[in-house]
Amino acid sequence: MSLSAAGYHLLAGVAGLVVGMVFFGLGWVGGGDAKLFAAVALWLGWGVLFEYALALSVLGGVLTFALIALRRFPLPEKAAAWFWLARLADPKAGIPYGVALAAAALLVLPDTELFSTLATH
């Protein structure tokens, strides 16, 4: 990876941090999600940042609608005994957007310069 490519990765990380901070300031995302977005943007780089944001938006929307549907009905008694599932089903709980952040990163990772460089060595 060249020095200019490293600069573009740094630029993507800074842009991700700024966007994440703005979204956090507006109350749209949590602080952890904002930091995770910046860290993932740093690793993925500028070249796939738009694709990452697009995949993140779609996967985050699917996750949100799935949880809205799950939260419309009470959990069966055996399922409610699992803490993590009961928390997901709680209408007062937020959306665990980190799941969408990670899934979107894995989806676009093969298209990154870093991945192709490591794959050829």
mmCIF file with all atom_site columns, C-alpha atoms in Angstrom:
data_model
loop_
_atom_site.group_PDB
_atom_site.id
_atom_site.type_symbol
_atom_site.label_atom_id
_atom_site.label_alt_id
_atom_site.label_comp_id
_atom_site.label_asym_id
_atom_site.label_entity_id
_atom_site.label_seq_id
_atom_site.pdbx_PDB_ins_code
_atom_site.Cartn_x
_atom_site.Cartn_y
_atom_site.Cartn_z
_atom_site.occupancy
_atom_site.B_iso_or_equiv
_atom_site.pdbx_formal_charge
_atom_site.auth_seq_id
_atom_site.auth_comp_id
_atom_site.auth_asym_id
_atom_site.auth_atom_id
_atom_site.pdbx_PDB_model_num
ATOM 1   C CA . MET A 1 1   ? 0.000   0.000   0.000  1.00 0.00 ? 1   MET A CA 1
ATOM 2   C CA . SER A 1 2   ? 1.411   3.368   -0.988 1.00 0.00 ? 2   SER A CA 1
ATOM 3   C CA . LEU A 1 3   ? 1.683   6.476   1.150  1.00 0.00 ? 3   LEU A CA 1
ATOM 4   C CA . SER A 1 4   ? -1.089  8.164   -0.837 1.00 0.00 ? 4   SER A CA 1
ATOM 5   C CA . ALA A 1 5   ? -3.374  5.171   -0.255 1.00 0.00 ? 5   ALA A CA 1
ATOM 6   C CA . ALA A 1 6   ? -2.667  5.402   3.469  1.00 0.00 ? 6   ALA A CA 1
ATOM 7   C CA . GLY A 1 7   ? -3.598  9.084   3.286  1.00 0.00 ? 7   GLY A CA 1
ATOM 8   C CA . TYR A 1 8   ? -6.927  8.217   1.687  1.00 0.00 ? 8   TYR A CA 1
ATOM 9   C CA . HIS A 1 9   ? -7.577  5.696   4.449  1.00 0.00 ? 9   HIS A CA 1
ATOM 10  C CA . LEU A 1 10  ? -6.827  8.384   7.020  1.00 0.00 ? 10  LEU A CA 1
ATOM 11  C CA . LEU A 1 11  ? -9.109  10.808  5.177  1.00 0.00 ? 11  LEU A CA 1
ATOM 12  C CA . ALA A 1 12  ? -11.904 8.224   5.206  1.00 0.00 ? 12  ALA A CA 1
ATOM 13  C CA . GLY A 1 13  ? -11.433 7.697   8.943  1.00 0.00 ? 13  GLY A CA 1
ATOM 14  C CA . VAL A 1 14  ? -11.545 11.423  9.666  1.00 0.00 ? 14  VAL A CA 1
ATOM 15  C CA . ALA A 1 15  ? -14.609 11.868  7.447  1.00 0.00 ? 15  ALA A CA 1
ATOM 16  C CA . GLY A 1 16  ? -16.269 8.929   9.212  1.00 0.00 ? 16  GLY A CA 1
ATOM 17  C CA . LEU A 1 17  ? -15.497 10.442  12.589 1.00 0.00 ? 17  LEU A CA 1
ATOM 18  C CA . VAL A 1 18  ? -16.910 13.834  11.613 1.00 0.00 ? 18  VAL A CA 1
ATOM 19  C CA . VAL A 1 19  ? -20.087 12.293  10.187 1.00 0.00 ? 19  VAL A CA 1
ATOM 20  C CA . GLY A 1 20  ? -20.416 10.037  13.225 1.00 0.00 ? 20  GLY A CA 1
ATOM 21  C CA . MET A 1 21  ? -19.981 12.972  15.613 1.00 0.00 ? 21  MET A CA 1
ATOM 22  C CA . VAL A 1 22  ? -22.637 14.984  13.775 1.00 0.00 ? 22  VAL A CA 1
ATOM 23  C CA . PHE A 1 23  ? -25.066 12.045  13.838 1.00 0.00 ? 23  PHE A CA 1
ATOM 24  C CA . PHE A 1 24  ? -24.320 11.491  17.536 1.00 0.00 ? 24  PHE A CA 1
ATOM 25  C CA . GLY A 1 25  ? -24.845 15.184  18.248 1.00 0.00 ? 25  GLY A CA 1
ATOM 26  C CA . LEU A 1 26  ? -28.216 15.027  16.519 1.00 0.00 ? 26  LEU A CA 1
ATOM 27  C CA . GLY A 1 27  ? -29.130 11.970  18.608 1.00 0.00 ? 27  GLY A CA 1
ATOM 28  C CA . TRP A 1 28  ? -29.453 9.695   15.589 1.00 0.00 ? 28  TRP A CA 1
ATOM 29  C CA . VAL A 1 29  ? -26.786 7.171   16.644 1.00 0.00 ? 29  VAL A CA 1
ATOM 30  C CA . GLY A 1 30  ? -25.012 6.194   19.834 1.00 0.00 ? 30  GLY A CA 1
ATOM 31  C CA . GLY A 1 31  ? -21.441 7.171   20.626 1.00 0.00 ? 31  GLY A CA 1
ATOM 32  C CA . GLY A 1 32  ? -20.149 3.641   20.143 1.00 0.00 ? 32  GLY A CA 1
ATOM 33  C CA . ASP A 1 33  ? -21.764 3.413   16.720 1.00 0.00 ? 33  ASP A CA 1
ATOM 34  C CA . ALA A 1 34  ? -20.175 6.730   15.695 1.00 0.00 ? 34  ALA A CA 1
ATOM 35  C CA . LYS A 1 35  ? -16.725 5.549   16.756 1.00 0.00 ? 35  LYS A CA 1
ATOM 36  C CA . LEU A 1 36  ? -17.165 2.145   15.129 1.00 0.00 ? 36  LEU A CA 1
ATOM 37  C CA . PHE A 1 37  ? -18.181 3.816   11.850 1.00 0.00 ? 37  PHE A CA 1
ATOM 38  C CA . ALA A 1 38  ? -15.006 5.921   11.925 1.00 0.00 ? 38  ALA A CA 1
ATOM 39  C CA . ALA A 1 39  ? -12.790 2.929   12.704 1.00 0.00 ? 39  ALA A CA 1
ATOM 40  C CA . VAL A 1 40  ? -14.335 0.836   9.929  1.00 0.00 ? 40  VAL A CA 1
ATOM 41  C CA . ALA A 1 41  ? -14.030 3.748   7.467  1.00 0.00 ? 41  ALA A CA 1
ATOM 42  C CA . LEU A 1 42  ? -10.344 4.040   8.360  1.00 0.00 ? 42  LEU A CA 1
ATOM 43  C CA . TRP A 1 43  ? -9.729  0.380   7.552  1.00 0.00 ? 43  TRP A CA 1
ATOM 44  C CA . LEU A 1 44  ? -11.909 0.204   4.446  1.00 0.00 ? 44  LEU A CA 1
ATOM 45  C CA . GLY A 1 45  ? -10.572 3.400   2.888  1.00 0.00 ? 45  GLY A CA 1
ATOM 46  C CA . TRP A 1 46  ? -11.982 6.151   0.742  1.00 0.00 ? 46  TRP A CA 1
ATOM 47  C CA . GLY A 1 47  ? -12.523 3.972   -2.340 1.00 0.00 ? 47  GLY A CA 1
ATOM 48  C CA . VAL A 1 48  ? -15.423 1.966   -0.884 1.00 0.00 ? 48  VAL A CA 1
ATOM 49  C CA . LEU A 1 49  ? -16.768 4.473   1.632  1.00 0.00 ? 49  LEU A CA 1
ATOM 50  C CA . PHE A 1 50  ? -19.876 5.220   -0.455 1.00 0.00 ? 50  PHE A CA 1
ATOM 51  C CA . GLU A 1 51  ? -20.589 1.514   -0.976 1.00 0.00 ? 51  GLU A CA 1
ATOM 52  C CA . TYR A 1 52  ? -20.110 0.938   2.748  1.00 0.00 ? 52  TYR A CA 1
ATOM 53  C CA . ALA A 1 53  ? -22.524 3.735   3.652  1.00 0.00 ? 53  ALA A CA 1
ATOM 54  C CA . LEU A 1 54  ? -25.075 2.399   1.171  1.00 0.00 ? 54  LEU A CA 1
ATOM 55  C CA . ALA A 1 55  ? -24.789 -1.186  2.458  1.00 0.00 ? 55  ALA A CA 1
ATOM 56  C CA . LEU A 1 56  ? -24.963 0.119   6.016  1.00 0.00 ? 56  LEU A CA 1
ATOM 57  C CA . SER A 1 57  ? -28.133 2.050   5.269  1.00 0.00 ? 57  SER A CA 1
ATOM 58  C CA . VAL A 1 58  ? -29.859 -0.939  3.675  1.00 0.00 ? 58  VAL A CA 1
ATOM 59  C CA . LEU A 1 59  ? -28.777 -3.433  6.347  1.00 0.00 ? 59  LEU A CA 1
ATOM 60  C CA . GLY A 1 60  ? -29.601 -0.980  9.133  1.00 0.00 ? 60  GLY A CA 1
ATOM 61  C CA . GLY A 1 61  ? -33.072 -0.474  7.662  1.00 0.00 ? 61  GLY A CA 1
ATOM 62  C CA . VAL A 1 62  ? -33.659 -4.215  7.423  1.00 0.00 ? 62  VAL A CA 1
ATOM 63  C CA . LEU A 1 63  ? -32.489 -4.649  11.021 1.00 0.00 ? 63  LEU A CA 1
ATOM 64  C CA . THR A 1 64  ? -34.732 -1.820  12.212 1.00 0.00 ? 64  THR A CA 1
ATOM 65  C CA . PHE A 1 65  ? -37.835 -3.140  10.453 1.00 0.00 ? 65  PHE A CA 1
ATOM 66  C CA . ALA A 1 66  ? -37.122 -6.674  11.703 1.00 0.00 ? 66  ALA A CA 1
ATOM 67  C CA . LEU A 1 67  ? -36.907 -5.437  15.289 1.00 0.00 ? 67  LEU A CA 1
ATOM 68  C CA . ILE A 1 68  ? -40.063 -3.357  14.912 1.00 0.00 ? 68  ILE A CA 1
ATOM 69  C CA . ALA A 1 69  ? -41.862 -6.484  13.711 1.00 0.00 ? 69  ALA A CA 1
ATOM 70  C CA . LEU A 1 70  ? -40.375 -8.571  16.551 1.00 0.00 ? 70  LEU A CA 1
ATOM 71  C CA . ARG A 1 71  ? -41.429 -5.992  19.127 1.00 0.00 ? 71  ARG A CA 1
ATOM 72  C CA . ARG A 1 72  ? -45.078 -6.068  18.060 1.00 0.00 ? 72  ARG A CA 1
ATOM 73  C CA . PHE A 1 73  ? -45.630 -9.473  19.643 1.00 0.00 ? 73  PHE A CA 1
ATOM 74  C CA . PRO A 1 74  ? -44.755 -10.846 23.089 1.00 0.00 ? 74  PRO A CA 1
ATOM 75  C CA . LEU A 1 75  ? -41.906 -13.314 23.209 1.00 0.00 ? 75  LEU A CA 1
ATOM 76  C CA . PRO A 1 76  ? -42.659 -16.929 24.062 1.00 0.00 ? 76  PRO A CA 1
ATOM 77  C CA . GLU A 1 77  ? -41.780 -17.732 27.659 1.00 0.00 ? 77  GLU A CA 1
ATOM 78  C CA . LYS A 1 78  ? -38.712 -19.834 26.799 1.00 0.00 ? 78  LYS A CA 1
ATOM 79  C CA . ALA A 1 79  ? -37.358 -17.164 24.462 1.00 0.00 ? 79  ALA A CA 1
ATOM 80  C CA . ALA A 1 80  ? -37.935 -14.416 27.037 1.00 0.00 ? 80  ALA A CA 1
ATOM 81  C CA . ALA A 1 81  ? -35.606 -16.267 29.413 1.00 0.00 ? 81  ALA A CA 1
ATOM 82  C CA . TRP A 1 82  ? -32.658 -15.380 27.158 1.00 0.00 ? 82  TRP A CA 1
ATOM 83  C CA . PHE A 1 83  ? -31.474 -11.954 28.277 1.00 0.00 ? 83  PHE A CA 1
ATOM 84  C CA . TRP A 1 84  ? -30.154 -10.811 24.892 1.00 0.00 ? 84  TRP A CA 1
ATOM 85  C CA . LEU A 1 85  ? -33.360 -11.790 23.081 1.00 0.00 ? 85  LEU A CA 1
ATOM 86  C CA . ALA A 1 86  ? -35.559 -10.199 25.733 1.00 0.00 ? 86  ALA A CA 1
ATOM 87  C CA . ARG A 1 87  ? -33.549 -6.987  25.382 1.00 0.00 ? 87  ARG A CA 1
ATOM 88  C CA . LEU A 1 88  ? -33.908 -7.042  21.582 1.00 0.00 ? 88  LEU A CA 1
ATOM 89  C CA . ALA A 1 89  ? -37.664 -7.478  21.970 1.00 0.00 ? 89  ALA A CA 1
ATOM 90  C CA . ASP A 1 90  ? -37.978 -4.596  24.452 1.00 0.00 ? 90  ASP A CA 1
ATOM 91  C CA . PRO A 1 91  ? -39.740 -1.685  22.681 1.00 0.00 ? 91  PRO A CA 1
ATOM 92  C CA . LYS A 1 92  ? -37.914 0.791   24.928 1.00 0.00 ? 92  LYS A CA 1
ATOM 93  C CA . ALA A 1 93  ? -34.474 -0.486  23.889 1.00 0.00 ? 93  ALA A CA 1
ATOM 94  C CA . GLY A 1 94  ? -32.569 1.045   21.025 1.00 0.00 ? 94  GLY A CA 1
ATOM 95  C CA . ILE A 1 95  ? -31.534 -0.595  17.787 1.00 0.00 ? 95  ILE A CA 1
ATOM 96  C CA . PRO A 1 96  ? -28.137 -2.369  18.016 1.00 0.00 ? 96  PRO A CA 1
ATOM 97  C CA . TYR A 1 97  ? -26.786 -0.659  14.914 1.00 0.00 ? 97  TYR A CA 1
ATOM 98  C CA . GLY A 1 98  ? -23.314 -2.076  15.482 1.00 0.00 ? 98  GLY A CA 1
ATOM 99  C CA . VAL A 1 99  ? -24.594 -5.313  13.956 1.00 0.00 ? 99  VAL A CA 1
ATOM 100 C CA . ALA A 1 100 ? -25.396 -3.495  10.696 1.00 0.00 ? 100 ALA A CA 1
ATOM 101 C CA . LEU A 1 101 ? -22.061 -1.617  10.839 1.00 0.00 ? 101 LEU A CA 1
ATOM 102 C CA . ALA A 1 102 ? -20.122 -4.878  11.086 1.00 0.00 ? 102 ALA A CA 1
ATOM 103 C CA . ALA A 1 103 ? -22.206 -6.731  8.483  1.00 0.00 ? 103 ALA A CA 1
ATOM 104 C CA . ALA A 1 104 ? -21.846 -3.903  5.961  1.00 0.00 ? 104 ALA A CA 1
ATOM 105 C CA . ALA A 1 105 ? -18.075 -3.853  6.543  1.00 0.00 ? 105 ALA A CA 1
ATOM 106 C CA . LEU A 1 106 ? -17.828 -7.569  5.852  1.00 0.00 ? 106 LEU A CA 1
ATOM 107 C CA . LEU A 1 107 ? -19.943 -7.133  2.743  1.00 0.00 ? 107 LEU A CA 1
ATOM 108 C CA . VAL A 1 108 ? -17.676 -4.516  1.125  1.00 0.00 ? 108 VAL A CA 1
ATOM 109 C CA . LEU A 1 109 ? -14.340 -5.769  2.505  1.00 0.00 ? 109 LEU A CA 1
ATOM 110 C CA . PRO A 1 110 ? -13.483 -7.896  -0.570 1.00 0.00 ? 110 PRO A CA 1
ATOM 111 C CA . ASP A 1 111 ? -13.721 -4.746  -2.735 1.00 0.00 ? 111 ASP A CA 1
ATOM 112 C CA . THR A 1 112 ? -11.076 -2.843  -0.771 1.00 0.00 ? 112 THR A CA 1
ATOM 113 C CA . GLU A 1 113 ? -7.508  -2.178  -1.873 1.00 0.00 ? 113 GLU A CA 1
ATOM 114 C CA . LEU A 1 114 ? -6.227  -3.488  1.450  1.00 0.00 ? 114 LEU A CA 1
ATOM 115 C CA . PHE A 1 115 ? -8.018  -6.815  0.995  1.00 0.00 ? 115 PHE A CA 1
ATOM 116 C CA . SER A 1 116 ? -6.790  -7.289  -2.563 1.00 0.00 ? 116 SER A CA 1
ATOM 117 C CA . THR A 1 117 ? -3.228  -6.421  -1.518 1.00 0.00 ? 117 THR A CA 1
ATOM 118 C CA . LEU A 1 118 ? -3.297  -8.946  1.320  1.00 0.00 ? 118 LEU A CA 1
ATOM 119 C CA . ALA A 1 119 ? -4.935  -11.583 -0.875 1.00 0.00 ? 119 ALA A CA 1
ATOM 120 C CA . THR A 1 120 ? -2.114  -11.446 -3.431 1.00 0.00 ? 120 THR A CA 1
ATOM 121 C CA . HIS A 1 121 ? 0.638   -11.949 -0.843 1.00 0.00 ? 121 HIS A CA 1
#
